[in-house]
Structure formats: structure tokens, C-alpha cells
Coordinates of C-alpha atoms in Angstrom, one line a residue:
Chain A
X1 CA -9.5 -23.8 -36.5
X2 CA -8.7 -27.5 -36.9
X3 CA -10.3 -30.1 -33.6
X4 CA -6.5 -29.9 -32.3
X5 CA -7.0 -26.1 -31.7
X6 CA -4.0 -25.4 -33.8
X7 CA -3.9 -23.8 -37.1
X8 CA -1.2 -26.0 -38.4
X9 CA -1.5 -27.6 -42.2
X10 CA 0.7 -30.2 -43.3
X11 CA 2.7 -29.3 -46.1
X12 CA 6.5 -30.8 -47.4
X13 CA 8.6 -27.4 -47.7
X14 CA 11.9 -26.3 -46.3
X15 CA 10.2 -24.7 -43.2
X16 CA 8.2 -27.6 -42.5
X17 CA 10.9 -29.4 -41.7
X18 CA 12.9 -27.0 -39.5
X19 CA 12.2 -27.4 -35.4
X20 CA 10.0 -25.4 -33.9
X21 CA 12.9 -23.8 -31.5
X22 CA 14.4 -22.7 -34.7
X23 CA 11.4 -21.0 -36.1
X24 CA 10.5 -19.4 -32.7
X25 CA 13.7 -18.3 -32.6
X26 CA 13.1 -16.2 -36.1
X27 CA 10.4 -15.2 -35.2
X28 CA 12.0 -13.2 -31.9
X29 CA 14.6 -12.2 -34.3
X30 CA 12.4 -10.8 -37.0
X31 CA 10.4 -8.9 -34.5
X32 CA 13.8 -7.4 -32.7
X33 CA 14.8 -6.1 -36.3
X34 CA 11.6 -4.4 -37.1
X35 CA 11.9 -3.0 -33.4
X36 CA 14.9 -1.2 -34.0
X37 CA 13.7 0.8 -36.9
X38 CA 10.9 3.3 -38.0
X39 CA 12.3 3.3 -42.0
X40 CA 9.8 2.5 -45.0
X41 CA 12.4 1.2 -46.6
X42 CA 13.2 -1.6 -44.4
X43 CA 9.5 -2.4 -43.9
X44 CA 9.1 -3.1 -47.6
X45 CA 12.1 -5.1 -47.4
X46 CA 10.8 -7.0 -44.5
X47 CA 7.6 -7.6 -46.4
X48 CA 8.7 -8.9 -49.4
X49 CA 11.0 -11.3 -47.8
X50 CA 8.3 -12.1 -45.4
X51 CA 5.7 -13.0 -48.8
X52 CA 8.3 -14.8 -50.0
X53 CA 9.1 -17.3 -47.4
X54 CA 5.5 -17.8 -46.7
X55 CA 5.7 -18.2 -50.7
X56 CA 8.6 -21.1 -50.0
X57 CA 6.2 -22.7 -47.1
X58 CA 3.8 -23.7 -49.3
X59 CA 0.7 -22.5 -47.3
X60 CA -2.4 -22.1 -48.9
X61 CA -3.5 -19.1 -49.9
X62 CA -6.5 -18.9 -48.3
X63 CA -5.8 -20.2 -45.0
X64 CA -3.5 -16.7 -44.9
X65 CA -5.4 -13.8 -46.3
X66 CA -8.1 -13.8 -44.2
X67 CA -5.4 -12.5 -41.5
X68 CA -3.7 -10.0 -44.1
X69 CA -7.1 -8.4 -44.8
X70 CA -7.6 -8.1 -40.4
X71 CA -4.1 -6.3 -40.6
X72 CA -5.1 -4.2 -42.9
X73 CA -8.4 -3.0 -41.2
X74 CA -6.6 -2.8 -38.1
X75 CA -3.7 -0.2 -39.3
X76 CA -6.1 1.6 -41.6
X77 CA -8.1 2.1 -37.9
X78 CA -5.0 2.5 -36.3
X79 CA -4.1 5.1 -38.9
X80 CA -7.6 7.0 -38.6
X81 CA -7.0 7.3 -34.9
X82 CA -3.3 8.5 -34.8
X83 CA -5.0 11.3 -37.1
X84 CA -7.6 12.0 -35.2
X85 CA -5.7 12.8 -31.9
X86 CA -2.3 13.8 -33.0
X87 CA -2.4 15.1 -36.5
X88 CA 0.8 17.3 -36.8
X89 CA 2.8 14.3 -34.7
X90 CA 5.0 13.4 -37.9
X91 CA 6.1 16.8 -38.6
X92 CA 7.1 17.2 -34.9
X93 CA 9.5 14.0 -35.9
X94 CA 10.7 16.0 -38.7
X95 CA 10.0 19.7 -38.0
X96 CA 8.8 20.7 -41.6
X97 CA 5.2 21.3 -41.7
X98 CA 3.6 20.5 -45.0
X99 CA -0.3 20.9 -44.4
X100 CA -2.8 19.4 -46.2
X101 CA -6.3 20.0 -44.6
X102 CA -7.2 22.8 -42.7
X103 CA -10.2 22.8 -40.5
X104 CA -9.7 25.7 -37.9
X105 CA -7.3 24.4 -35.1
X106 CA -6.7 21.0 -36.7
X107 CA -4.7 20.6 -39.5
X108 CA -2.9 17.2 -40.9
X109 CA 0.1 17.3 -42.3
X110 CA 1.9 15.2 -45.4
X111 CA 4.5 14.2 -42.8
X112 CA 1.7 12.4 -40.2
X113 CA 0.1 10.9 -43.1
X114 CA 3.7 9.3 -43.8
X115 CA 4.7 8.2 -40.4
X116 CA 0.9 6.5 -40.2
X117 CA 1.7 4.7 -43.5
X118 CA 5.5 3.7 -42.1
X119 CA 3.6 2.3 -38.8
X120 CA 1.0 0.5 -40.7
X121 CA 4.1 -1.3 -42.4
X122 CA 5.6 -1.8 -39.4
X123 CA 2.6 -3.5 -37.7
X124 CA 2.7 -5.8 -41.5
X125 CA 6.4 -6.1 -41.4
X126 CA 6.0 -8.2 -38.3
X127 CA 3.2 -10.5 -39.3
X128 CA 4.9 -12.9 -41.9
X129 CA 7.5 -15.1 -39.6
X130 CA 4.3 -15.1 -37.0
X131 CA 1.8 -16.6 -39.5
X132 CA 4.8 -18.5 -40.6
X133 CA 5.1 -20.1 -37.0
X134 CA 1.8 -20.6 -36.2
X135 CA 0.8 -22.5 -39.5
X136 CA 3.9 -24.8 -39.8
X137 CA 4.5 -25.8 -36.0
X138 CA 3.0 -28.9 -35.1
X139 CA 1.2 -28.5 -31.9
X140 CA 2.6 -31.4 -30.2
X141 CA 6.0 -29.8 -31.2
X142 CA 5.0 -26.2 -29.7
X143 CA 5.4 -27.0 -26.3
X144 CA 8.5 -29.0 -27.0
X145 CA 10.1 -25.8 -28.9
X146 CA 9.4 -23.4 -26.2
X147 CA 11.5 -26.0 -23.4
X148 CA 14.6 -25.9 -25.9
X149 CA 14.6 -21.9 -26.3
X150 CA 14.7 -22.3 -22.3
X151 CA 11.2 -21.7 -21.3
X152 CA 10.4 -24.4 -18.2
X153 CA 9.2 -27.2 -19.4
X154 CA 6.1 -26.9 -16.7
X155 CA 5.2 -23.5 -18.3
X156 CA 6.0 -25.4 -21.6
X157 CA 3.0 -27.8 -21.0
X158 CA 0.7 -25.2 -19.4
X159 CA 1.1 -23.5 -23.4
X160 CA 0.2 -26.9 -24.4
X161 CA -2.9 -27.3 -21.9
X162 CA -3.5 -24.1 -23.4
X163 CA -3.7 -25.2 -27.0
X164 CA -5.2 -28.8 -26.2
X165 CA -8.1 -27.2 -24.5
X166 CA -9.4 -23.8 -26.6
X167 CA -12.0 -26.1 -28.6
X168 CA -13.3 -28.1 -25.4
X169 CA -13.7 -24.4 -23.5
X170 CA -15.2 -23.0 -26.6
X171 CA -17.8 -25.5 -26.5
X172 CA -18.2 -25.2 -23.2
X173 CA -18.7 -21.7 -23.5
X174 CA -21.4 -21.8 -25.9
X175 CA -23.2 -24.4 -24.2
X176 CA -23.7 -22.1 -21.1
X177 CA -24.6 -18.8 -23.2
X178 CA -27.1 -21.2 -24.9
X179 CA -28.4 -22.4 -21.6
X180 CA -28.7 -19.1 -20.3
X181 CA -30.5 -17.2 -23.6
X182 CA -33.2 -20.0 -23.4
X183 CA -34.0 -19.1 -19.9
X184 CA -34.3 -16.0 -21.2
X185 CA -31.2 -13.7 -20.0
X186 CA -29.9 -11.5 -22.6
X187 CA -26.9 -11.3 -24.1
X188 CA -27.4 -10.2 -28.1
X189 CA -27.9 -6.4 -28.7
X190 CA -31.4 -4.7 -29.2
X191 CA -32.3 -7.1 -26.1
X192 CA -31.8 -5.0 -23.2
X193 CA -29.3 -2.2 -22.4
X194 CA -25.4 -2.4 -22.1
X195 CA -25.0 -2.4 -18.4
X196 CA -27.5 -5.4 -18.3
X197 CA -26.1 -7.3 -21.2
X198 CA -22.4 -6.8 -19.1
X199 CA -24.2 -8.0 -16.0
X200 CA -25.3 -11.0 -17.5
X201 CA -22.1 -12.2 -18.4
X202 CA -21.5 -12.4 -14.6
X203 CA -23.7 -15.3 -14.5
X204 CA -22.3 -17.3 -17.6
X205 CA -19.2 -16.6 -15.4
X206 CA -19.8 -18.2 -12.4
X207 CA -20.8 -21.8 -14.1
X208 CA -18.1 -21.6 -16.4
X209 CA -15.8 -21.2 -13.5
X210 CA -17.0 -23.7 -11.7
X211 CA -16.9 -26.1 -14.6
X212 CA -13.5 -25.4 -15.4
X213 CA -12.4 -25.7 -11.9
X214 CA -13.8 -29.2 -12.1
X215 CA -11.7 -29.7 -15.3
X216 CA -8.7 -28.7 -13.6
X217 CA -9.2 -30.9 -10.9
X218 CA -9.9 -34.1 -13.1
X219 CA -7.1 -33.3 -15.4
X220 CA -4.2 -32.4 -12.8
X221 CA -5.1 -35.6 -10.5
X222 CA -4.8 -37.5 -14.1
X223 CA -1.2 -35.7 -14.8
X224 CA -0.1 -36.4 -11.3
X225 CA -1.0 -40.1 -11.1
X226 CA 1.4 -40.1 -14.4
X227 CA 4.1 -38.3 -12.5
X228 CA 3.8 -35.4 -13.9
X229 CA 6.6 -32.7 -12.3
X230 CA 8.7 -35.1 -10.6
X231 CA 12.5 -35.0 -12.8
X232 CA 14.3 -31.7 -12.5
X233 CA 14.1 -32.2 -16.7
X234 CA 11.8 -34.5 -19.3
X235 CA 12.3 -35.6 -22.3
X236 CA 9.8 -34.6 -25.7
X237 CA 8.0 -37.2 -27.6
X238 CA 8.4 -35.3 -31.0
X239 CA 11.8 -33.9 -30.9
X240 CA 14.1 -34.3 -33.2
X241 CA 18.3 -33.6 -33.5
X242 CA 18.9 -30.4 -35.8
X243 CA 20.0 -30.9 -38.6
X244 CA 22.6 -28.6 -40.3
X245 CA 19.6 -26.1 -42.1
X246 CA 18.5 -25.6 -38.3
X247 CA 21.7 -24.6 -37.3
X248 CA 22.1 -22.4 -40.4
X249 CA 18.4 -20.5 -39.5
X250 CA 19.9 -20.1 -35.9
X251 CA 23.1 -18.3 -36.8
X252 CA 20.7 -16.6 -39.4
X253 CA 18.7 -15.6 -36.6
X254 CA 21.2 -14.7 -34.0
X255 CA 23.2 -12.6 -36.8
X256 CA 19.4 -10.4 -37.8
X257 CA 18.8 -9.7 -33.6
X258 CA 22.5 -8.8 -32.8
X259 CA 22.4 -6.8 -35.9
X260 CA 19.0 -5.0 -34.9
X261 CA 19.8 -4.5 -31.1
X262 CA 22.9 -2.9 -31.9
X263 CA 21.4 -0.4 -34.4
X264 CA 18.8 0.2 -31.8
X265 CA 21.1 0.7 -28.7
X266 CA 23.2 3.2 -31.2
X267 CA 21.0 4.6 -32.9
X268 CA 17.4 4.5 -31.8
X269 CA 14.3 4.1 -34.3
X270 CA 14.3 7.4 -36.1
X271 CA 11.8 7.9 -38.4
X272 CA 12.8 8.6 -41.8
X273 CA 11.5 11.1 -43.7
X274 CA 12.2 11.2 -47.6
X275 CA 10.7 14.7 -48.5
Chain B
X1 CA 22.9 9.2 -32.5
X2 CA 24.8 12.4 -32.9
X3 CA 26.2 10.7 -36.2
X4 CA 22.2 10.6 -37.5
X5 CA 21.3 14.2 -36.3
X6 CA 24.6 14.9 -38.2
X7 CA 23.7 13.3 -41.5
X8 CA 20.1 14.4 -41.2
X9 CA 21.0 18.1 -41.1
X10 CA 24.0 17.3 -44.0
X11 CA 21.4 16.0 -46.0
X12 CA 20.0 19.7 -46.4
X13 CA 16.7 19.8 -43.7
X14 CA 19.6 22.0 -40.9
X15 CA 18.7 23.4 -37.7
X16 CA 15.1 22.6 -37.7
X17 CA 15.1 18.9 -37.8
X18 CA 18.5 18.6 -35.5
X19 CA 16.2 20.7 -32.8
X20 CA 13.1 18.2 -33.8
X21 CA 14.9 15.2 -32.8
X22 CA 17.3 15.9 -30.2
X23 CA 14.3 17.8 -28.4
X24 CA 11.8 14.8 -28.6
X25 CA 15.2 12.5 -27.6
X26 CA 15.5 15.1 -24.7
X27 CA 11.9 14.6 -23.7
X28 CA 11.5 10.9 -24.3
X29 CA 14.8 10.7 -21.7
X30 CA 13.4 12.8 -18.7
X31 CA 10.2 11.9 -18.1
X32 CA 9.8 7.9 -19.5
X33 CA 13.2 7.4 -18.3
X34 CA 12.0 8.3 -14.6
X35 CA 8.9 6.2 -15.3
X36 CA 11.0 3.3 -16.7
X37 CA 13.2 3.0 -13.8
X38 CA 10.3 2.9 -11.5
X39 CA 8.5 0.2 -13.3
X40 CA 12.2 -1.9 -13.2
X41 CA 12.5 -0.8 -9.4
X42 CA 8.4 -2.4 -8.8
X43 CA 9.4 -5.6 -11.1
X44 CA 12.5 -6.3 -9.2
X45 CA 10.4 -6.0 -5.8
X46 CA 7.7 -8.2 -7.1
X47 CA 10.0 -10.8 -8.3
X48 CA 12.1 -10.7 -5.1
X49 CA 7.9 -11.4 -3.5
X50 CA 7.3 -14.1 -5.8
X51 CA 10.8 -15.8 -5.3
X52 CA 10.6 -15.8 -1.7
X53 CA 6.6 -16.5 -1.2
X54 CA 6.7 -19.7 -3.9
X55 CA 8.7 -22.6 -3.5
X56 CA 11.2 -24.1 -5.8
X57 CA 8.5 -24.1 -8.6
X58 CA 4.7 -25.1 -9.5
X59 CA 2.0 -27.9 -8.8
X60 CA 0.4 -29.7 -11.1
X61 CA -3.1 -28.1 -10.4
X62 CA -1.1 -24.6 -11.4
X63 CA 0.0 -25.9 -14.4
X64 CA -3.5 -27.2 -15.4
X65 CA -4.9 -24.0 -13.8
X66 CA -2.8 -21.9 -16.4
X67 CA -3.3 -24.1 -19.4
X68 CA -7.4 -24.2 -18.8
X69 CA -7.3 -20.8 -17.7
X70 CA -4.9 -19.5 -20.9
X71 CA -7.6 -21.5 -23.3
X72 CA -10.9 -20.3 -21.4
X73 CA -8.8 -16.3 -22.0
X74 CA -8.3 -17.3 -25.7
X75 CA -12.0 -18.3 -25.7
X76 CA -13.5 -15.5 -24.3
X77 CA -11.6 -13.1 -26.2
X78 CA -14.6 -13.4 -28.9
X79 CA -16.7 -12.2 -27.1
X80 CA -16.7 -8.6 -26.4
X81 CA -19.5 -5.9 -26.8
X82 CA -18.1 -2.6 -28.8
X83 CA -18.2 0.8 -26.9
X84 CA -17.6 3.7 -28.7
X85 CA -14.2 3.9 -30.7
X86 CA -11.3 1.9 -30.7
X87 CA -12.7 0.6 -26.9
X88 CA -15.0 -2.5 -26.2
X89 CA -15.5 -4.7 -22.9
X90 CA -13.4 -7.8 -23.1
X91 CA -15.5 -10.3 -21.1
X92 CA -12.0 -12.1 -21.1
X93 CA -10.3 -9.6 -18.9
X94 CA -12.3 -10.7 -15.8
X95 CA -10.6 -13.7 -15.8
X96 CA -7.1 -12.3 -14.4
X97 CA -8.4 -11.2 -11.2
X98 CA -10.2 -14.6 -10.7
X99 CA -7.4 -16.7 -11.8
X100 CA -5.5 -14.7 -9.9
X101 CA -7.6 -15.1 -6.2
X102 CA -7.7 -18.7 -6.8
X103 CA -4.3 -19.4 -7.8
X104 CA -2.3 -17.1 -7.3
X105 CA 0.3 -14.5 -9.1
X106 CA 2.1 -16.5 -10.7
X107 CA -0.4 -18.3 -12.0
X108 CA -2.3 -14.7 -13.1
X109 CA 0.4 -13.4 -14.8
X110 CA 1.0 -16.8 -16.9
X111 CA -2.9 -16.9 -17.9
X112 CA -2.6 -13.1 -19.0
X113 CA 0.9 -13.7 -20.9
X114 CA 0.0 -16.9 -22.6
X115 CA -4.3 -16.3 -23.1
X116 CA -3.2 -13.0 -24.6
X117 CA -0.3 -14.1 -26.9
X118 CA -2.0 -17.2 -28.3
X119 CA -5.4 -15.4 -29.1
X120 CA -3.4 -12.4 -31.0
X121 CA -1.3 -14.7 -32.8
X122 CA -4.2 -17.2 -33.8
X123 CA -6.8 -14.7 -34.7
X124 CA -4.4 -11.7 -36.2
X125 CA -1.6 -13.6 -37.2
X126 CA 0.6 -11.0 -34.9
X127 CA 1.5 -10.0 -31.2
X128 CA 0.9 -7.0 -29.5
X129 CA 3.7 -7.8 -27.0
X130 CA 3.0 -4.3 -25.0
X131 CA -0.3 -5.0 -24.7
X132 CA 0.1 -9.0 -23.8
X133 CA 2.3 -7.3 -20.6
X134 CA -0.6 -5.2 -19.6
X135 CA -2.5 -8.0 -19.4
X136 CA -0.1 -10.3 -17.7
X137 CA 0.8 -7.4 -15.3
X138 CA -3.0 -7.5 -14.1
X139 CA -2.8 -11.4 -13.4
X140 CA 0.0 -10.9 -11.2
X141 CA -1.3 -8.3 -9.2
X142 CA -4.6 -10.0 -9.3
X143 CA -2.8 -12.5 -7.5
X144 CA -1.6 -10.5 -4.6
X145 CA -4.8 -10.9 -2.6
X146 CA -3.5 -14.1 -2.3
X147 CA -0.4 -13.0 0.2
X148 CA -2.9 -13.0 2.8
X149 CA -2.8 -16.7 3.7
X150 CA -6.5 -16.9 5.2
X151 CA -7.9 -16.0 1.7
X152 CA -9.5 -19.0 0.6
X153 CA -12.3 -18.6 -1.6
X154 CA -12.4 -22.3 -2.6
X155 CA -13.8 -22.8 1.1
X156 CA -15.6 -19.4 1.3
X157 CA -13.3 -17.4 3.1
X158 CA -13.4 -14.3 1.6
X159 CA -14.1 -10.9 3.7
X160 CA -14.7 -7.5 3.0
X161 CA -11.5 -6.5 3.3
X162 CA -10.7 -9.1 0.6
X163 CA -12.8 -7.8 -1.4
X164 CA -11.1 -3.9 -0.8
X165 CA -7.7 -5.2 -1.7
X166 CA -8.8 -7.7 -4.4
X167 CA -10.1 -4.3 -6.2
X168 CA -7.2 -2.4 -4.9
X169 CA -4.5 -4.6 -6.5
X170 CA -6.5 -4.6 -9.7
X171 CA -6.2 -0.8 -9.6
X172 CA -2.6 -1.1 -9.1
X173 CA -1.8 -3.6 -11.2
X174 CA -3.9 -1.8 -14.8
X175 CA -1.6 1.3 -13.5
X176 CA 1.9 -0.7 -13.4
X177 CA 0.7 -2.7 -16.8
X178 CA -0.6 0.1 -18.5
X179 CA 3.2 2.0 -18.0
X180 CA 4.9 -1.4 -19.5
X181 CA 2.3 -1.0 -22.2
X182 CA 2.4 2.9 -22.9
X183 CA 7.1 2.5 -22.8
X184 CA 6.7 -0.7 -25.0
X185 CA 4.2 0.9 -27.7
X186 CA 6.5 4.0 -27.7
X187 CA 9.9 2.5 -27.6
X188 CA 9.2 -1.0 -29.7
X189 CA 6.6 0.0 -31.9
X190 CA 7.1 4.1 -31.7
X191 CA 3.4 4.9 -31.6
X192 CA 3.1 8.5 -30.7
X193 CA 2.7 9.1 -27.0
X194 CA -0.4 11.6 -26.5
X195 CA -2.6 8.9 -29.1
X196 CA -1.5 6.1 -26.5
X197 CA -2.6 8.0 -23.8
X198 CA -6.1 8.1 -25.1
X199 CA -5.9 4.5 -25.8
X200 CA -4.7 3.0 -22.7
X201 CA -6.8 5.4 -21.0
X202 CA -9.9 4.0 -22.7
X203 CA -8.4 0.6 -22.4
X204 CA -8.4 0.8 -18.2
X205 CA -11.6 2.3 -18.0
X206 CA -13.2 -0.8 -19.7
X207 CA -11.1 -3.4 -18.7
X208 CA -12.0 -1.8 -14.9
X209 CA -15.6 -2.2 -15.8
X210 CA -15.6 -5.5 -16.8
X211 CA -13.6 -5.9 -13.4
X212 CA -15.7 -4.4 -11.3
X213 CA -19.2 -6.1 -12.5
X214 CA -17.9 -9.4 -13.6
X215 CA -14.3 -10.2 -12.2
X216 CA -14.3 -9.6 -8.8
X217 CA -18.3 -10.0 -8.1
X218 CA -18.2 -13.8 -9.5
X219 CA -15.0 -14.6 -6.9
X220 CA -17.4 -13.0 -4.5
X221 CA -20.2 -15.4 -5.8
X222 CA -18.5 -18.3 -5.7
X223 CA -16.7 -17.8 -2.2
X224 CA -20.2 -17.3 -1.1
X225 CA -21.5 -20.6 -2.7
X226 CA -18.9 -22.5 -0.8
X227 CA -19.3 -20.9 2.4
X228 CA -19.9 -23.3 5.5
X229 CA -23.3 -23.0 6.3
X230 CA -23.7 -21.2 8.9
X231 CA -27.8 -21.7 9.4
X232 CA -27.1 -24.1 13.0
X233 CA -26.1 -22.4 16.1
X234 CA -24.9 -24.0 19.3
X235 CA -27.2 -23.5 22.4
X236 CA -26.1 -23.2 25.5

């Protein structure tokens, strides 16, 4: 995490250069579409047009596959634990039962096995236009991109509080755990029992309130003596006009959600089952 | 849909799968359905609340409030101690009902929205929007203390009964977030119903821990520390 508390990095590409209303605006569309279905084949498609606009951004490689390899723990997790309490769930989807271990009562079948694999895609399908967002919105523009999707521009800023102030509270946090361990209270396992390590969080808590109370104070008088609040609207230092490629991503965008709410109003998300 | 079930069986599987699927449609229909409507019906009520207890729209401190309190969420999501499978206490949950008692609901459900959305995207590079809800349903209700307009913690005013309903609404509000979160994981992201069970279950049982021995104790605390002192009394 860069001192901003953003992950952006500057690169020149095509979706560097798009607004950040645009991109968030993707990014609701792409995740509608992969709502609307529960299809491998889609999820692969999804994927590999994901890769390749991150592939087009121009993000470094190693800023992103630290959060691929998380994914991937998390659905492999996710998939052990859709086994472990419903193991026969896919063939209940598809009513053909092809079993494949047997241990008395519990038995998983080919078709769960599938279904976890289609979810895991799903959960990966998604990621892309988010990483996407994240790493090519400039902070500054975040807050700016909310206000033109329609978002009120005071909950606008709050997001943009929000982002200015992770590092400063991160600090802050540590500070107080820090204070705290060399007075002796633990907090690390092996030092004292769960319920006492839980219990002493309750009193990093209470200064770190206080603190941040304080902070809210200090920072909200400052924003007031600005005028902070008083138009109806206000006006973005860092936006800029669209140009005609943000109005092409738009229609893009609008043409992917109608396209997947429709399917999912008709439809529904049924699973699909090859074998 | 009748189309699908119609292609499915043409494409050679037949009765079985056409019973599969319009008997989980069936199911999915009669009991979330009812469910769904009542968590629309409890939304629309709180909104109508919120509309008519706030004015036209937020302070300045609120705003601040959120953005601090959406940043010391994203913070404290690192830290959480691991219980068991798939469950661990989330020191970052106790912040809701706190938020919540000292600014209010809308406030609550902003930090819970915004904390939770930022931290997912920035650390996993993807949103669990079922799950952001949950939490973002337990600001809001961890607001509702706040309806009572002699709650004041700031000045230590903060009774026992405040304390009943600040854990009552808590209760209510994990119920009404974890039904967002149980129709959104099945409907968006069609995760199989009985594995969420076990998982939200798990889910409210921590998050309700951290609650009950962080949360609501360190409003307590701090209501307490700002209480008028009450050592000097008047002789007559």
C-alpha cells in the first residue's frame, strides 16, 4: 500500500485514461453479468477477457498476483467447505448421481465436484474489472467517480476520508497495541487464553476511540471553516469531460448489464451441467 | 424458464432433471420468497424511520465520522484471531455498534457499507457484496439506540436500559443482515443454501462475541469516563 492509502500505479494505457465513473460503471456491469449465470463456459470467457484487459492496462505483474493466489486459496477453502457440508448438492441441481467416494452416509459426487469448480470461477470471473478499478483509479478521482454515477457527493467524500485516512489509523493502531504489549497485556497467541486475548482488545478500543473521536473533531471543524456542505452541488478538482472512448465503455457497459439482467429475470442462473 | 427445463430434458437427461430443477425453483420460491418480502417490508419501514428522524441530509462531523470510522474498519480488519474453521473474531465488527451509538444509523450503516467494501476490494481484489450488507445492516441497527433522544454517551448518559436495547438492536440487526446475506449468496452468487447456513451461523456467533465483550462494553466505558461527576452532594 502506497502513503496515499491507494493501490493505484501510474501507467499510460487505454484504461488509464478512461474516468473513473466509466470504469466503476464496468465494474457494476461485469459483476451483474457474472450474476446472472452459473455456466463454466461463461466464466472462462469472463476470465480470459478479464487477463486480457488487465493485460492492455499495463499493470505490473506483481502488484496483481499476490491477490490471484488469495483467490485461489479462498475458493479452494470455499470448495473444501461446500464438500464438507453438502456433498451430493450438485447432483440435486442435476439429479444424476455419479459417486465418487463413499464413506458410510457421506458420499461426493462428480456433479458437486463440478458445481464447486463453476463457483470457484465464478468468485475469479468477478475479480479482473475490480483489480482493474482499484489499480488504475486515481484516488483523488475515486470520490469524484462515485458523485457522477449518482452517489451524494457528501457520501462521495466520506469514501474519500475513508481512503485519505487507512495509513494514519493504521499507525495509530499499532502505536496503541505497542503501548499496551509493553505494559504487558497480551495480545499474540501462546500468551494467555482466547477469551483474555479478545478482552484485551476492549482496552486498545477505548483509546483508539477516543483518539479517533478527537480526529473527527479536528478534521470536521477544519472542513466546516472551509464550507464544507453548504451548495446543494460542488464541483471536482480532477474531473475531466469524457471523451468519445468513455462514452463507448458506457454503452459497452450498459449493453453487458441489460444483456445479463434480462437473462437473469428470464431465465435464472441454472447451473450447467455438461455430463 | 420453461424454455431451459425444455431444452435440458431435449438434450437427453428427461424427467429426472426437469423434476431436479423445477423442484428446487419450487422451493427457492416458497420459503426465500416469504423471507424476501419480509426483509423488503423491514427496509421500506427503516427507510421511512430514517427519512423522517434525519433532516434534509448530513453534518460535517457525520461525514468525517463515516470517513474515519470506514478507514479505522478497513484497519482493523487485520486483525482477527482464527477460531475453528472458516470462522474468526473480527476485532473490526465492534466498531458498528459503537459508530452506530455515537452517530447514529445512518452513519452505522455507511461505516459497515464502505469499511467493508474498501477492505475486500484492497486486500482480495473482489467484493463480497452479500456480506458488505450484513455488515452495513448491523450499523444501522446499531444506530437505533440512538432514537431515544436522551442517549448521549458523549456526555455520559447511557443507562441500563441503553445498554438492553443497544444489545437488542444488535441482535436484530445480525438477524435482518444475515437474511440479506444468506438471499444475496444464494440468488447472486448461487452458493448452496444448507453450507450458508452453517456459515452465517458461525459468522453471528462470532461477530456477537466480539459484540458483546468489545462493542458494546467500550460505549459503556467511554459513557462512563465522561460521566458528570457525581462525587459532591448538596446539603441541606
Amino acid at each position: 500500500m502506497s502513503k496515499s492509502g491507494s493501490l493505484y500505479i501510474e501507467r499510460e494505457s487505454l484504461f488509464h485514461g478512461l474516468d473513473g465513473s466509466i470504469k466503476l460503471l464496468m465494474l457494476i456491469a461485469w459483476t451483474g453479468f457474472a450474476f446472472a449465470f452459473m455456466d463454466v463456459r461463461v466464466f472462462l470467457g469472463m476470465v480470459l477477457v478479464g487477463l486480457g484487459i488487465l493485460k492492455l492496462s499495463k499493470l505490473p505483474a506483481k502488484a496483481i498476483w499476490p491477490l490471484f493466489a488469495f483467490i485461489f486459496v479462498f475458493t479452494l477453502f470455499n470448495s473444501v467447505f461446500l464438500l464438507l457440508i453438502t456433498p451430493e448438492y450438485g447432483s440435486k441441481l442435476t439429479g444424476s448421481y455419479t459417486g465418487i467416494l463413499r464413506l458410510g452416509f457421506y458420499s461426493i459426487t462428480l456433479e458437486t465436484i463440478f458445481y464447486c469448480i463453476t463457483l470457484s470461477l465464478k468468485y475469479i470471473a468477478i475479480m479482473p474489472i475490480t483489480i482493474l478499478f482499484i489499480f488504475t483509479t486515481h484516488p483523488s478521482n475515486f470520490a469524484s467517480s462515485l458523485n457522477r454515477i449518482g452517489v451524494p457527493y457528501r457520501v462521495a467524500y466520506a469514501v474519500n476520508i475513508a481512503l485519505r485516512y487507512i495509513p494514519d489509523v493504521k499507525t495509530e493502531v499499532d502505536n496503541i497495541i505497542n503501548a499496551q504489549e509493553a505494559r504487558g497485556v497480551a495480545f499474540r497467541k501462546g500468551d494467555a487464553g482466547l477469551a483474555t486475548r479478545l478482552k484485551n482488545y476492549a482496552t486498545v478500543m477505548v483509546p483508539l476511540l477516543l483518539s479517533s473521536f478527537n480526529r473527527i473533531e479536528v478534521v470536521s471543524n477544519a472542513m466546516d471553516l472551509r464550507g464544507f456542505g453548504k451548495n446543494k452541488k460542488r464541483t471536482w478538482y480532477h474531473r475531466k469531460n469524457y471523451t468519445g472512448m468513455d462514452l463507448a465503455f458506457a454503452a459497452l457497459s450498459f449493453a453487458v448489464l441489460a444483456a445479463g439482467v434480462a437473462i437473469k429475470i428470464t431465465v435464472g442462473a441454472v447451473y450447467w451441467y455438461p455430463f | 424458464m420453461y424454455t431451459i427445463i425444455a431444452f435440458i430434458s431435449f438434450c437427453g437427461k428427461g424427467e429426472k432433471i426437469m423434476n431436479g430443477i423445477s423442484g428446487f425453483f419450487q422451493s427457492v420460491i416458497s420459503r426465500e420468497g416469504i423471507i424476501a418480502v419480509i426483509v423488503a417490508v423491514v427496509l421500506c419501514i427503516v427507510i421511512a424511520l430514517l427519512n423522517k428522524k434525519k433532516g434534509r441530509h448530513m453534518s460535517t462531523k457525520t461525514v468525517v465520522a463515516i470517513g474515519v470510522g470506514a478507514a479505522l474498519y478497513a484497519a482493523l480488519s487485520a486483525i482477527s484471531i482464527p477460531v475453528g474453521p472458516n470462522t474468526s473474531f473480527r476485532i473490526a465488527i465492534a466498531l458498528l455498534p459503537i459508530f452506530g451509538a455515537f452517530f447514529g444509523p445512518t452513519a452505522g450503516f455507511l461505516i459497515g457499507f464502505i469499511g467493508h467494501a474498501l477492505n475486500d476490494a484492497f486486500m482480495y481484489g473482489n467484493v463480497w457484496w452479500s456480506w458488505v450488507f450484513l455488515s452495513a445492516i448491523m450499523g444501522l441497527f446499531g444506530g437505533f439506540v440512538c432514537f431515544d433522544k436522551k442517549f448521549d454517551p458523549l456526555n455520559g448518559i447511557c443507562t441500563k436500559v441503553h445498554i438492553g436495547l443497544m444489545y437488542l438492536w444488535s441482535l436484530i440487526g445480525m438477524f435482518v443482515g444475515s437474511v440479506i446475506a444468506y438471499l444475496g449468496d444464494v440468488y447472486l452468487y448461487s452458493e448452496p443454501t444448507e453450507k450458508l447456513f452453517v456459515q452465517i451461523t458461525l459468522a453471528n456467533i462470532s461477530n456477537l462475541v466480539v459484540i458483546a465483550v468489545i462493542g458494546i462494553p467500550a460505549v459503556i466505558l467511554i459513557a462512563k469516563s465522561k460521566a458528570k461527576n457525581q462525587g459532591l452532594k448538596k446539603d441541606f
